[in-house]
PDB file of C-alpha atoms in Angstrom:
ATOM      1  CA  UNK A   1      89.673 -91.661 132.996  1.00 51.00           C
ATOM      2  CA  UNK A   2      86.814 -92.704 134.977  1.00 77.00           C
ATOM      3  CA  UNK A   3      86.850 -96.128 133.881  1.00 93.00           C
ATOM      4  CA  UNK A   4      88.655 -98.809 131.309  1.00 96.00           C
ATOM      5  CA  UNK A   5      87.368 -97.442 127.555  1.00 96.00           C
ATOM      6  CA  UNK A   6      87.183 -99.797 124.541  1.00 97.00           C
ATOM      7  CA  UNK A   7      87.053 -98.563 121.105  1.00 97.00           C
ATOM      8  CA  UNK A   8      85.483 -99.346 118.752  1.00 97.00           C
ATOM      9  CA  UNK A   9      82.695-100.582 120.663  1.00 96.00           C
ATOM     10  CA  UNK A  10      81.872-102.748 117.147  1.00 97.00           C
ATOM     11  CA  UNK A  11      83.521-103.552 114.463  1.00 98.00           C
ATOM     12  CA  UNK A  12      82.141-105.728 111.235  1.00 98.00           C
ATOM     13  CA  UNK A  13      85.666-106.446 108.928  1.00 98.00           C
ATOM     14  CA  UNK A  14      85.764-108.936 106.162  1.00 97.00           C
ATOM     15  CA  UNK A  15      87.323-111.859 106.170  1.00 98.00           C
ATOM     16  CA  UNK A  16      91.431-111.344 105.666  1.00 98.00           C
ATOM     17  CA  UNK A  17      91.633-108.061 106.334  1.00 98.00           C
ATOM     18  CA  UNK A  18      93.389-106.616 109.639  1.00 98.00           C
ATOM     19  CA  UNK A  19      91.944-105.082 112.594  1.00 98.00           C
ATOM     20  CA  UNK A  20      93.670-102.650 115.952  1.00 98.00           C
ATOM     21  CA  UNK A  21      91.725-102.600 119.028  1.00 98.00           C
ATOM     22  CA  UNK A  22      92.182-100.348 121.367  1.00 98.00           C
ATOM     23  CA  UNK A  23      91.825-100.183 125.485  1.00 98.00           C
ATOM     24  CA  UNK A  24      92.289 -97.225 127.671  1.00 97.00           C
ATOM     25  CA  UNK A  25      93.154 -98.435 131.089  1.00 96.00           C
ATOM     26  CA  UNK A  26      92.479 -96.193 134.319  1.00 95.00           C
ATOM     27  CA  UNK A  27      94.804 -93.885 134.891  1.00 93.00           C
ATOM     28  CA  UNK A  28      97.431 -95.565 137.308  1.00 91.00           C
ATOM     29  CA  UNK A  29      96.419 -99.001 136.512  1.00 93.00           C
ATOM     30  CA  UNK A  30     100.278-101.016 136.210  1.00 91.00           C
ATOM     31  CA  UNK A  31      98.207-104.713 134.827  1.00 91.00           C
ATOM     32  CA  UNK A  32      96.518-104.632 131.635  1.00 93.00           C
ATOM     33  CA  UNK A  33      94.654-107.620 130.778  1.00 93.00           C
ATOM     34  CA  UNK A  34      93.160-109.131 126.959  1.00 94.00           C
ATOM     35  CA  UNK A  35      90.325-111.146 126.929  1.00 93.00           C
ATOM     36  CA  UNK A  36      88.140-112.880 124.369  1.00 94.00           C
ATOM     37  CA  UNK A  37      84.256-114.017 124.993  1.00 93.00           C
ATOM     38  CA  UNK A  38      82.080-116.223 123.045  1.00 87.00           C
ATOM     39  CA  UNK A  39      78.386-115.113 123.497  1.00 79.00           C
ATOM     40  CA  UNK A  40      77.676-116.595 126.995  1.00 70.00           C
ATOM     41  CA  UNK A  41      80.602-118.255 127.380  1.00 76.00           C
ATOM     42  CA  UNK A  42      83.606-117.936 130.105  1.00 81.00           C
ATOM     43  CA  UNK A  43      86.558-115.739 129.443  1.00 87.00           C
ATOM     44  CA  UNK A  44      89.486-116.753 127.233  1.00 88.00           C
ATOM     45  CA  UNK A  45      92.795-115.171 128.639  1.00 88.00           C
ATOM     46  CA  UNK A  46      94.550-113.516 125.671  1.00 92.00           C
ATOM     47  CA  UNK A  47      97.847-111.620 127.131  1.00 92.00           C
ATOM     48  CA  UNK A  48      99.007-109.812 130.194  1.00 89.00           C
ATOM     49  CA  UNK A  49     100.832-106.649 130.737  1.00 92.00           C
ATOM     50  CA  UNK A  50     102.770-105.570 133.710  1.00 90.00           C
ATOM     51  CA  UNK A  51     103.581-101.462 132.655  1.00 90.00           C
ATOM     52  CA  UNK A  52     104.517-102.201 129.210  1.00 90.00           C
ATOM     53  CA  UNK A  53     106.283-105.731 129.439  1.00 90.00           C
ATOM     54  CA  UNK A  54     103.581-109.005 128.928  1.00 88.00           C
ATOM     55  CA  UNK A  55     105.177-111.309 131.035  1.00 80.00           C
ATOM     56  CA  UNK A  56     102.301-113.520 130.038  1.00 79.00           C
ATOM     57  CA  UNK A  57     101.793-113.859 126.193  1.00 82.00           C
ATOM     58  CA  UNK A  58     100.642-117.549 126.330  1.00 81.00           C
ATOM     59  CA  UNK A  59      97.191-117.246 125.379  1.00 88.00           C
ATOM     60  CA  UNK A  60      97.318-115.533 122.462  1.00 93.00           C
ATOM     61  CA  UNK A  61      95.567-118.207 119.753  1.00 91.00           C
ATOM     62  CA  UNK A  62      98.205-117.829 116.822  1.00 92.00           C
ATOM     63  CA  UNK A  63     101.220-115.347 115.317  1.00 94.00           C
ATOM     64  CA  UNK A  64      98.103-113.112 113.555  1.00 97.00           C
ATOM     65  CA  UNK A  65      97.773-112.337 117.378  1.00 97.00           C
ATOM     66  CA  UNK A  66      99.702-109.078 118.624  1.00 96.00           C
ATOM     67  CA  UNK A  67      99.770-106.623 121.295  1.00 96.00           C
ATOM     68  CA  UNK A  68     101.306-103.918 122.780  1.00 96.00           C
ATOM     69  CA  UNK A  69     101.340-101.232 125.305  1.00 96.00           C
ATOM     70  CA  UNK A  70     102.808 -97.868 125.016  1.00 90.00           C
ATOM     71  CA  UNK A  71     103.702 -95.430 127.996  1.00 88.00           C
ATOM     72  CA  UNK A  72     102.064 -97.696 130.780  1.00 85.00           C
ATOM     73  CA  UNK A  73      98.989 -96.866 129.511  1.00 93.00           C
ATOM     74  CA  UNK A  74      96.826 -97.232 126.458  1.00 96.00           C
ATOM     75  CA  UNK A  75      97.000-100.790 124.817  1.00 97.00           C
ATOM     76  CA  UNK A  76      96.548-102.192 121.032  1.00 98.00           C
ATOM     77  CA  UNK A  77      95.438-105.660 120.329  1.00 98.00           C
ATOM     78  CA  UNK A  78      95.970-106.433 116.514  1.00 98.00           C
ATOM     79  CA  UNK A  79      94.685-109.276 114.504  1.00 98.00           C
ATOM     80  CA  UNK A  80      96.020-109.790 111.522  1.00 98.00           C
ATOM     81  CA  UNK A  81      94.552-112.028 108.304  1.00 98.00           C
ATOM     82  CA  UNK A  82      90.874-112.024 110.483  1.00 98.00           C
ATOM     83  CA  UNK A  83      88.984-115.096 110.196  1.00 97.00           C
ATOM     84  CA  UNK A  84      85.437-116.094 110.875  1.00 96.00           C
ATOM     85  CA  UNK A  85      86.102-117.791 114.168  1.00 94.00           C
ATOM     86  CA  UNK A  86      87.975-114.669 115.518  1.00 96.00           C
ATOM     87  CA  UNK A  87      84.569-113.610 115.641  1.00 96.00           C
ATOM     88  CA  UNK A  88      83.593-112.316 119.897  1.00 96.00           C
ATOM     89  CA  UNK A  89      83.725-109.954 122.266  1.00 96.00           C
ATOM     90  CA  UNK A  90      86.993-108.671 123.113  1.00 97.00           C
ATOM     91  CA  UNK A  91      87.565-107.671 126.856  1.00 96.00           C
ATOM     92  CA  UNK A  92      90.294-105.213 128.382  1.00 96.00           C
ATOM     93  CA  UNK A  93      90.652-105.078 132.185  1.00 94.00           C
ATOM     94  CA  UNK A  94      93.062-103.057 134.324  1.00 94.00           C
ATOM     95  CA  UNK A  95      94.060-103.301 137.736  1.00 91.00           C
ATOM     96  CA  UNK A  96      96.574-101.362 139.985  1.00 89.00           C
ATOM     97  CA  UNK A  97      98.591-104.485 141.070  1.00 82.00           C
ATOM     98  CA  UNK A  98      98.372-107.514 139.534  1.00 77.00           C
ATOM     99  CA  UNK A  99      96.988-109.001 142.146  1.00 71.00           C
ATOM    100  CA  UNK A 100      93.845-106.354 142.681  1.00 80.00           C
ATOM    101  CA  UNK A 101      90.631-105.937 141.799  1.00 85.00           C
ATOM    102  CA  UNK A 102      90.087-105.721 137.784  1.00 88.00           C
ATOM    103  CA  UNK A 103      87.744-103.506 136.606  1.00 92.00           C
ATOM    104  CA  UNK A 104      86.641-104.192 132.528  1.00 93.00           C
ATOM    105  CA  UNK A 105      85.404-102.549 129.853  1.00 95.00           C
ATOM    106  CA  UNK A 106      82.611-102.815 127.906  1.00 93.00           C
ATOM    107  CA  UNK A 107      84.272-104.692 124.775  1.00 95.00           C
ATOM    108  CA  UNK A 108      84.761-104.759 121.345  1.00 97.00           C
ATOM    109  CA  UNK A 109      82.278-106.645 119.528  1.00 96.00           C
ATOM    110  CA  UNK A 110      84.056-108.052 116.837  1.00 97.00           C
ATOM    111  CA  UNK A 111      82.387-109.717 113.775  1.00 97.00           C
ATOM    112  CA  UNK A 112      84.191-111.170 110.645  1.00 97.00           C
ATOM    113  CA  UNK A 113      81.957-111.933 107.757  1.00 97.00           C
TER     114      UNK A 113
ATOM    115  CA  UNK B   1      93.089-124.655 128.549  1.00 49.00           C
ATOM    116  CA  UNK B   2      90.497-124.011 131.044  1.00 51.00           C
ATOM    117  CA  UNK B   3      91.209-125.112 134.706  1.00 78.00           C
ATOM    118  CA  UNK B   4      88.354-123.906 136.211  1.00 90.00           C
ATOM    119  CA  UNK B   5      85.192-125.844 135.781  1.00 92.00           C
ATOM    120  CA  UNK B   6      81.571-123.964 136.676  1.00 94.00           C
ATOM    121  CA  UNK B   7      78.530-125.666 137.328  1.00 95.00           C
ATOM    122  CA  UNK B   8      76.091-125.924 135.888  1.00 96.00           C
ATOM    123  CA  UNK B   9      76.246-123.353 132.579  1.00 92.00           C
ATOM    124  CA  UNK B  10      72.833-122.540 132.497  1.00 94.00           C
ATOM    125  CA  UNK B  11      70.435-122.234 135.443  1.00 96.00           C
ATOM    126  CA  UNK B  12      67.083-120.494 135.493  1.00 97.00           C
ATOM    127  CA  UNK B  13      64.436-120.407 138.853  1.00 97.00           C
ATOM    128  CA  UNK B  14      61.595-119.233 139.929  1.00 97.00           C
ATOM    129  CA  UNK B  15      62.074-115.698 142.233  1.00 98.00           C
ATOM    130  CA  UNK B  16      62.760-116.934 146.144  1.00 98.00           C
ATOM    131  CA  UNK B  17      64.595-119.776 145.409  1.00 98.00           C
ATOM    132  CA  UNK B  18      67.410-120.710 146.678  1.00 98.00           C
ATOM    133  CA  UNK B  19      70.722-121.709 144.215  1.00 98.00           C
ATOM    134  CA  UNK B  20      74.174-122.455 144.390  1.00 98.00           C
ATOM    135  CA  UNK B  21      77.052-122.775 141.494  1.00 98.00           C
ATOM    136  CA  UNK B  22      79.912-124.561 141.974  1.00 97.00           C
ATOM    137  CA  UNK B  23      83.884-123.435 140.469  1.00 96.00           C
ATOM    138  CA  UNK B  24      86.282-126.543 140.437  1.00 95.00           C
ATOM    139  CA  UNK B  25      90.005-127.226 139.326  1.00 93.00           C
ATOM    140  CA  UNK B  26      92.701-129.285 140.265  1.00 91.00           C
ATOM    141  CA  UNK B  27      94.891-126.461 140.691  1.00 89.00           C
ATOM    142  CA  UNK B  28      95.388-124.677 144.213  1.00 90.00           C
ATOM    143  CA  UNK B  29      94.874-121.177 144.082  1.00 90.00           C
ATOM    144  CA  UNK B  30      96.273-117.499 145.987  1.00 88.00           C
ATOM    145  CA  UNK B  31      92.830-116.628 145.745  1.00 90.00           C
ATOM    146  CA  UNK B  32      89.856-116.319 143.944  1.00 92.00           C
ATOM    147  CA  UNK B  33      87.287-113.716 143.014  1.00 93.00           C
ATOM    148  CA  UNK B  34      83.868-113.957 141.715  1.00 96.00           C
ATOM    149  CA  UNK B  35      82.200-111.527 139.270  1.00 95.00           C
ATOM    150  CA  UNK B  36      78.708-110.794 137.835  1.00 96.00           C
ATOM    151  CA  UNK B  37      78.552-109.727 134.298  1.00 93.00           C
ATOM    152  CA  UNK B  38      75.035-108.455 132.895  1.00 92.00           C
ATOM    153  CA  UNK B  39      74.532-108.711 129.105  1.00 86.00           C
ATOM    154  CA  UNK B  40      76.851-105.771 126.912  1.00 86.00           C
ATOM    155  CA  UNK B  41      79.080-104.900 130.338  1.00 90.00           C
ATOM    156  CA  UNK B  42      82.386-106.187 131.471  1.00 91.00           C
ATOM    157  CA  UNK B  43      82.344-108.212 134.480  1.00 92.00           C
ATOM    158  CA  UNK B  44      82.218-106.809 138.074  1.00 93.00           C
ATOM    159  CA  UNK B  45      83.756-107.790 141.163  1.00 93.00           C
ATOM    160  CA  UNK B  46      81.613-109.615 143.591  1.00 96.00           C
ATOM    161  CA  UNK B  47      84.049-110.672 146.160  1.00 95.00           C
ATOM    162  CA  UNK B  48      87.537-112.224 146.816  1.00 93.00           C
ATOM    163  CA  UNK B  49      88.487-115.108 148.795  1.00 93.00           C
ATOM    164  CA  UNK B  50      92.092-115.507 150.048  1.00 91.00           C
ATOM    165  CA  UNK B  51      91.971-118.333 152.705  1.00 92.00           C
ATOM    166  CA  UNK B  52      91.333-121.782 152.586  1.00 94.00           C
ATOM    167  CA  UNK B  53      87.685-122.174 154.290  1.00 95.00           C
ATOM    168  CA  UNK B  54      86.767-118.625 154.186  1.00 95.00           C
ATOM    169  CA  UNK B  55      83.238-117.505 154.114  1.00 97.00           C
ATOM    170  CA  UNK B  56      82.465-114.238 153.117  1.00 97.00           C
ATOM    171  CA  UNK B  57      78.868-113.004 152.833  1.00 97.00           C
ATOM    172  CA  UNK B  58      77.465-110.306 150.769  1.00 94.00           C
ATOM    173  CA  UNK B  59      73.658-109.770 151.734  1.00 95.00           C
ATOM    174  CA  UNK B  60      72.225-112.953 150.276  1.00 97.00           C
ATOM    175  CA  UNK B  61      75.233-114.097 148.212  1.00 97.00           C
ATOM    176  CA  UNK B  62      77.012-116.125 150.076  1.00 98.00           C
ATOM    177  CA  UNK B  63      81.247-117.096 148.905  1.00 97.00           C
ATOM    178  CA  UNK B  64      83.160-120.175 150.084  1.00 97.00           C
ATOM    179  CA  UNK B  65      86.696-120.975 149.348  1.00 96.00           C
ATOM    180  CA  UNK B  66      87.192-124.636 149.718  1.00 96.00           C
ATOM    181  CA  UNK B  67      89.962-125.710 152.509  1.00 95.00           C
ATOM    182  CA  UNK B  68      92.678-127.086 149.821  1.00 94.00           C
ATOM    183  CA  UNK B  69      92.030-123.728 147.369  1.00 93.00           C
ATOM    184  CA  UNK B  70      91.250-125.503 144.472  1.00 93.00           C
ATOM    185  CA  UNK B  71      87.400-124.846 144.700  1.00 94.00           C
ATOM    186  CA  UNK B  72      84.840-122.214 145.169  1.00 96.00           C
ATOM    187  CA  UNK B  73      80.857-121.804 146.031  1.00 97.00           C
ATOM    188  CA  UNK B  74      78.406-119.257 145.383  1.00 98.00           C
ATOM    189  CA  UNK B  75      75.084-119.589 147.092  1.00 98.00           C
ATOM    190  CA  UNK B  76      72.683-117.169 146.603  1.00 98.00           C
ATOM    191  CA  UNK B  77      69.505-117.182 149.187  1.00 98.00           C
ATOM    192  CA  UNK B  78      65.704-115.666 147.944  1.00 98.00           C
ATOM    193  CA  UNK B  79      66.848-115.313 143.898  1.00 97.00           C
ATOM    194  CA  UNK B  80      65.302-111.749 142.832  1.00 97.00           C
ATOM    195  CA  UNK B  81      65.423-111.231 138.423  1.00 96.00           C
ATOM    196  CA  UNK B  82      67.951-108.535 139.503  1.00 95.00           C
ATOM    197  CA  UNK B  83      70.182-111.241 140.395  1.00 96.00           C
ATOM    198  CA  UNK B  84      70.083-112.264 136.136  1.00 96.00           C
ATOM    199  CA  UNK B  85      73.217-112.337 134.904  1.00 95.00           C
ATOM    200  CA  UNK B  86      76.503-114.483 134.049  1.00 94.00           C
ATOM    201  CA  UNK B  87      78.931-115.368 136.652  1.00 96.00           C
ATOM    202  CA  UNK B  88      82.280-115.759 136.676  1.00 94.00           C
ATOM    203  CA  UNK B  89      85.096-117.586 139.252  1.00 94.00           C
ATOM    204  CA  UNK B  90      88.338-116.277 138.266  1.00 91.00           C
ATOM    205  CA  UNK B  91      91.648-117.957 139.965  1.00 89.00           C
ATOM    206  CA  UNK B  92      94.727-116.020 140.557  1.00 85.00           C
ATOM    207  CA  UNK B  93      98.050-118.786 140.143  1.00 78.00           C
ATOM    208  CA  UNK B  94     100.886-118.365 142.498  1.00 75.00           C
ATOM    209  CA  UNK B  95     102.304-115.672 141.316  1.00 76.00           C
ATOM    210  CA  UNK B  96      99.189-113.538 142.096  1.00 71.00           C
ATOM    211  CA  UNK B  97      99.773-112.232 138.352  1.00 69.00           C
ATOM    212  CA  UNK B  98      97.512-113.887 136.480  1.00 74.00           C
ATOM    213  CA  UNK B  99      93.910-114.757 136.460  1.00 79.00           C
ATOM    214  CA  UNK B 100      91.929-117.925 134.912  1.00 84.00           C
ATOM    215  CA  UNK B 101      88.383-117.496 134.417  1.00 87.00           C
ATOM    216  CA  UNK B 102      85.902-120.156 134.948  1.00 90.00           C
ATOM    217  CA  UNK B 103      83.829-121.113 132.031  1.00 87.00           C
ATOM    218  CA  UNK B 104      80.701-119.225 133.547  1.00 91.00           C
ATOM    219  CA  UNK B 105      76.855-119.817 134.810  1.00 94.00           C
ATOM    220  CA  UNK B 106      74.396-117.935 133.217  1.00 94.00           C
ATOM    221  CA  UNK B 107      71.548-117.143 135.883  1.00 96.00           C
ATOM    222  CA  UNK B 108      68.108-116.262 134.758  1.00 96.00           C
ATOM    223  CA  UNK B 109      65.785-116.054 137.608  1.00 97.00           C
ATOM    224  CA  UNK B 110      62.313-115.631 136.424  1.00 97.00           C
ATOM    225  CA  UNK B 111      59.667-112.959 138.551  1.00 96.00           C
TER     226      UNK B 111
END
């Protein structure tokens, strides 16, 4: 595609209950990054993928946490039991070598209540 | 854990000022990009910075990589409100695989 895609853009879920995320890198992209954003805050690393290995899986907060990537491409971040202060934005970026320029998408809104 | 510090968080001028915003951490760096994100987008890349005491220049933003790598600058010359936004230093470790992203300065510069 033209650019990283995020679905769903926003998503309200109650407390407990799970929720899949889902990022479409561009097309080529080997790295696959997770990140989480508080409103005006910095960028919380979540996980890492290299094709669809994640060398990197150290930020991920707790075990409700999950992620994978299928096919080098298209990646799912579940959260499982969803509390209140899972609440953000949740940010995908791809990149054609790790060490390249990352281009984001818009995020996934997230809001437990 | 964070290990790069921005300063300061917030910052809001008057259009034609001058600013700068700081990135800090006691961790040496491959390099080190900077990125601009407006409100509902993902961030953008500015600029990277590879070597220790480079200056690179992007019409009135200028980037500095500090000699040891563990430090960054971003001074921007003649604010315009089109320059409103958050900005982000992001640190690649050793490995070149992973990125750290500063904790962010949210510019508002006011016409």
């Amino acid at each position: 595609g033209a650019g990283v895609s995020q679905s769903p853009s926003n998503k309200v879920t109650e407390k407990g209950k799970d929720v899949e995320l889902r990022c479409d890198p561009i097309s080529g992209h080997t790295a696959l990054y997770w990140y989480r954003q508080s409103l005006g805050q910095g960028l919380e690393f979540l996980i890492y993928f290299q094709g669809n290995s994640a060398p990197d899986k150290s930020g991920l907060p707790s075990d409700r946490f999950s992620a994978e990537r299928t096919g080098g491409s298209v990646s799912t971040l579940t959260i499982q039991r969803t509390q209140q202060e899972d609440s953000a934005v949740y940010l995908c970026a791809s990149s054609f070598t790790p060490s390249s320029e990352a281009f984001f998408g818009q995020g996934t809104r997230l809001t437990v209540v | 854990t964070q290990l790069l510090e921005q300063s300061p968080q917030f910052l809001s001028i008057q259009e034609g000022e001058n600013l700068t915003v700081y990135c800090n951490s006691s961790s040496v760096f491959s390099s080190l990009q900077w990125y601009r994100q407006e409100p509902g987008e993902g961030p953008v890349l500015l600029v990277t910075v590879v070597t220790g005491g480079e200056v690179k220049k992007l019409k009135r933003l200028t980037f500095q990589f500090g000699d040891a790598r563990k430090d960054s600058s971003l001074h921007i010359t003649a604010a315009q409100p089109g320059d409103t936004g958050l900005y982000l230093c992001a640190g690649a470790d050793k490995t070149g695989n992973q990125f750290y992203f500063g904790t962010g300065t949210s510019l508002t510069v006011i016409p």
